[in-house]
Short mmCIF file of C-alpha atoms in Angstrom, two decimals:
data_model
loop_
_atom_site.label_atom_id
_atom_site.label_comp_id
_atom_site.label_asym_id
_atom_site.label_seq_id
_atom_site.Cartn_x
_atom_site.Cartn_y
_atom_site.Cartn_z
CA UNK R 47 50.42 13.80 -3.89
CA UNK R 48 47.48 14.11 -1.27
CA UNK R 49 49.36 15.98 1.22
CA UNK R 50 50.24 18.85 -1.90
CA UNK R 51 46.41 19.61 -2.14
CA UNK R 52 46.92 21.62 1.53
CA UNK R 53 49.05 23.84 -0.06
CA UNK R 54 46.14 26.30 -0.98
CA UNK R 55 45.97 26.66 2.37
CA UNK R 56 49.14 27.43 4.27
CA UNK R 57 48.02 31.10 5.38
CA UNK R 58 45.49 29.04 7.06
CA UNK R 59 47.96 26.95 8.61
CA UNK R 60 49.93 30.12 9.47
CA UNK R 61 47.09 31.90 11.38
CA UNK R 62 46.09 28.52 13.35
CA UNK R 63 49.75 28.53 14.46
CA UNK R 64 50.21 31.73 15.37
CA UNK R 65 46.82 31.85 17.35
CA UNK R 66 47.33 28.78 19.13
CA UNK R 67 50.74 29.49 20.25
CA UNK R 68 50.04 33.43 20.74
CA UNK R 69 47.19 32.19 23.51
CA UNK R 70 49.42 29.85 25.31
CA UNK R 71 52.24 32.87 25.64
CA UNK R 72 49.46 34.49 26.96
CA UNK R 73 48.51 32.12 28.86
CA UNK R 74 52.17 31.67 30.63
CA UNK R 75 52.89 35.41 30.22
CA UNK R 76 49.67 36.66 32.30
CA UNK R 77 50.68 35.33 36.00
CA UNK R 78 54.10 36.90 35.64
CA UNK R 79 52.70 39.80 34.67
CA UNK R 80 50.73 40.62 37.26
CA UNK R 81 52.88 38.52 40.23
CA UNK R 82 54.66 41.51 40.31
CA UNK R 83 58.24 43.17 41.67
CA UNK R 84 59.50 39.55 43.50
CA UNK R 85 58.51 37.81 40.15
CA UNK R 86 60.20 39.93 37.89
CA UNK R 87 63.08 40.05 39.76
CA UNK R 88 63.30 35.85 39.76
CA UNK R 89 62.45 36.30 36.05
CA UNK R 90 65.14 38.67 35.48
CA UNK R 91 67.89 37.29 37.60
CA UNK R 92 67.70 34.59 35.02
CA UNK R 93 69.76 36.53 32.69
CA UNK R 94 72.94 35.71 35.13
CA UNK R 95 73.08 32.68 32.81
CA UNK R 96 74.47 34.90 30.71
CA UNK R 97 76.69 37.02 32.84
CA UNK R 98 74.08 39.79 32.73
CA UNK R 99 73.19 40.74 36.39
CA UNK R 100 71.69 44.46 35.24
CA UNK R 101 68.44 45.21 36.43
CA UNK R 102 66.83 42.02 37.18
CA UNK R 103 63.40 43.21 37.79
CA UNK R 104 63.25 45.77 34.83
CA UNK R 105 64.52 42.78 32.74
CA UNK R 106 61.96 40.16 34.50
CA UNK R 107 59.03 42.62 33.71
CA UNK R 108 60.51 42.63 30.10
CA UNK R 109 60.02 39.02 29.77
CA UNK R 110 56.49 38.97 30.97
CA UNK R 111 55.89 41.79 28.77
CA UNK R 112 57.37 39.96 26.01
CA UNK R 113 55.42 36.48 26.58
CA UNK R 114 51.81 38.36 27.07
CA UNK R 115 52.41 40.94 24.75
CA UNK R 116 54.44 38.94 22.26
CA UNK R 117 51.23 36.32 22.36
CA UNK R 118 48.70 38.94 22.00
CA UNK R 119 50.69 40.17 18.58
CA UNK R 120 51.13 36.85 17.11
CA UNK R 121 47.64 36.43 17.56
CA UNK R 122 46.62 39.82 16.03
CA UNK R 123 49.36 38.83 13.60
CA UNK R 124 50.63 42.34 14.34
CA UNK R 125 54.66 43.51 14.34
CA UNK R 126 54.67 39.58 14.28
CA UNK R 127 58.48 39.94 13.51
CA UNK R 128 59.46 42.04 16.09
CA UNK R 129 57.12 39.87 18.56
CA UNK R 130 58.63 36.85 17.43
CA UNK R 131 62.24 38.35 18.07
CA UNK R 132 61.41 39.55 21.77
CA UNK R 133 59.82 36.11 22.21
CA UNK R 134 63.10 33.89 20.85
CA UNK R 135 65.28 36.58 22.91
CA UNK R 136 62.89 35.31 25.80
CA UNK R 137 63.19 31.65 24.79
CA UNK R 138 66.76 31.50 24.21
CA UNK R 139 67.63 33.33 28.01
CA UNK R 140 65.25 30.58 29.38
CA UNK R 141 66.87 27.61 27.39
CA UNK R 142 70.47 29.20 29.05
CA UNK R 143 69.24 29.22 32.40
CA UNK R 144 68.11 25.40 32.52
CA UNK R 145 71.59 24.34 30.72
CA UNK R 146 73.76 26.46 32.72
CA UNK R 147 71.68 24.88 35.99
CA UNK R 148 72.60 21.73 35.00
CA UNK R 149 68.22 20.87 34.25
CA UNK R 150 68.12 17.91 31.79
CA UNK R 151 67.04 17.82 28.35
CA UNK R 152 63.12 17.61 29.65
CA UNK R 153 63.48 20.68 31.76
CA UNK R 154 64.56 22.95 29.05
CA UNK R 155 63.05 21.58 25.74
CA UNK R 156 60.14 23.71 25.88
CA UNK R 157 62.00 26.55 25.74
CA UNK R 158 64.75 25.54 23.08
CA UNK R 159 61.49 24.31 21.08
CA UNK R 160 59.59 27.80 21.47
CA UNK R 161 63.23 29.43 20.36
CA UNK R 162 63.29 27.40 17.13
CA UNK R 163 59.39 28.43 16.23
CA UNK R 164 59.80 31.53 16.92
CA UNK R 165 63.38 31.94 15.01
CA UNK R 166 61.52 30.08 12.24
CA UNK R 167 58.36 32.94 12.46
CA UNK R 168 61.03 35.89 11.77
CA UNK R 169 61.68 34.49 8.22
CA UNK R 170 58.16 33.04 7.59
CA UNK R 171 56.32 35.96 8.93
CA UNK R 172 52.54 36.13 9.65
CA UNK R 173 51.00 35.18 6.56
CA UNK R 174 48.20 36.82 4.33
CA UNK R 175 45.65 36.21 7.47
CA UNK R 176 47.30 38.45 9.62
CA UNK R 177 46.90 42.73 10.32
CA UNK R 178 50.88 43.16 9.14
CA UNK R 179 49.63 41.68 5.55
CA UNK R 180 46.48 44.34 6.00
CA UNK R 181 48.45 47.08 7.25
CA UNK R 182 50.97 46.61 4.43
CA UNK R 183 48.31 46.40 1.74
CA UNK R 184 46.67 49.62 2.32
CA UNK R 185 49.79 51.05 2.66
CA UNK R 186 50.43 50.17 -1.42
CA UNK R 187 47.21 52.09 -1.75
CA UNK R 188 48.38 55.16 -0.51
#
């Protein structure tokens, strides 16, 4: 089959992924993370979805944390498991907060969409291209 031949090169596939969608978490991570205390507090009160009203700013700087830093690890490929977990967490509070609002299906997809990748990342992983596959390589040497 044609398509089979690309199999060579799914590590390839694997870093474009993670690099494209690290830079656009990045991207939507950086003006939260630097809007500051009334930001972070809207971001956090989000997690009354949920029932959780604890700490909305802490937990709205946590989620800007999570999108910029998560971002900047995927595309480092870097603790890309434990990125990608903070990141679905992220996703998945986001996806509550447009269903529980009542949003339709176009207002929350993004989110529910960025849950699945990143859900999908914790049992892929980063891939060969990636400084968790260095890291882990020269600690065999050792």
């Amino acid at each position: 089959m044609l398509f089979h031949k690309l199999d060579k090169h799914r590590d390839k596939g694997l870093l474009i992924l993670r690099v494209g969608i690290g830079i656009m978490f990045m991207c939507h991570g950086f003006p939260k993370l630097t809007a500051g205390p009334e930001v972070w507090t809207k971001l956090g009160g989000a997690l009354s979805a949920m029932g959780i009203n604890f700490a909305p700013t802490f937990m709205g700087f946590m989620a800007a944390i999570s999108e910029f830093g998560g971002g900047l690890l995927l595309v480092l490929g870097l603790f890309t498991r434990s990125a990608c977990f903070f990141l679905l967490s992220t996703m998945v509070v986001a996806a509550q907060m447009h269903l529980k609002s009542g949003d339709p299906f176009v207002k929350y997809s993004h989110a529910l969409e960025a849950a699945i990748l990143f859900f999908s990342l914790l049992f892929i992983g980063p891939g060969k291209i990636s400084l968790d596959e260095k890291l882990a390589k020269n600690k065999e040497k050792t």
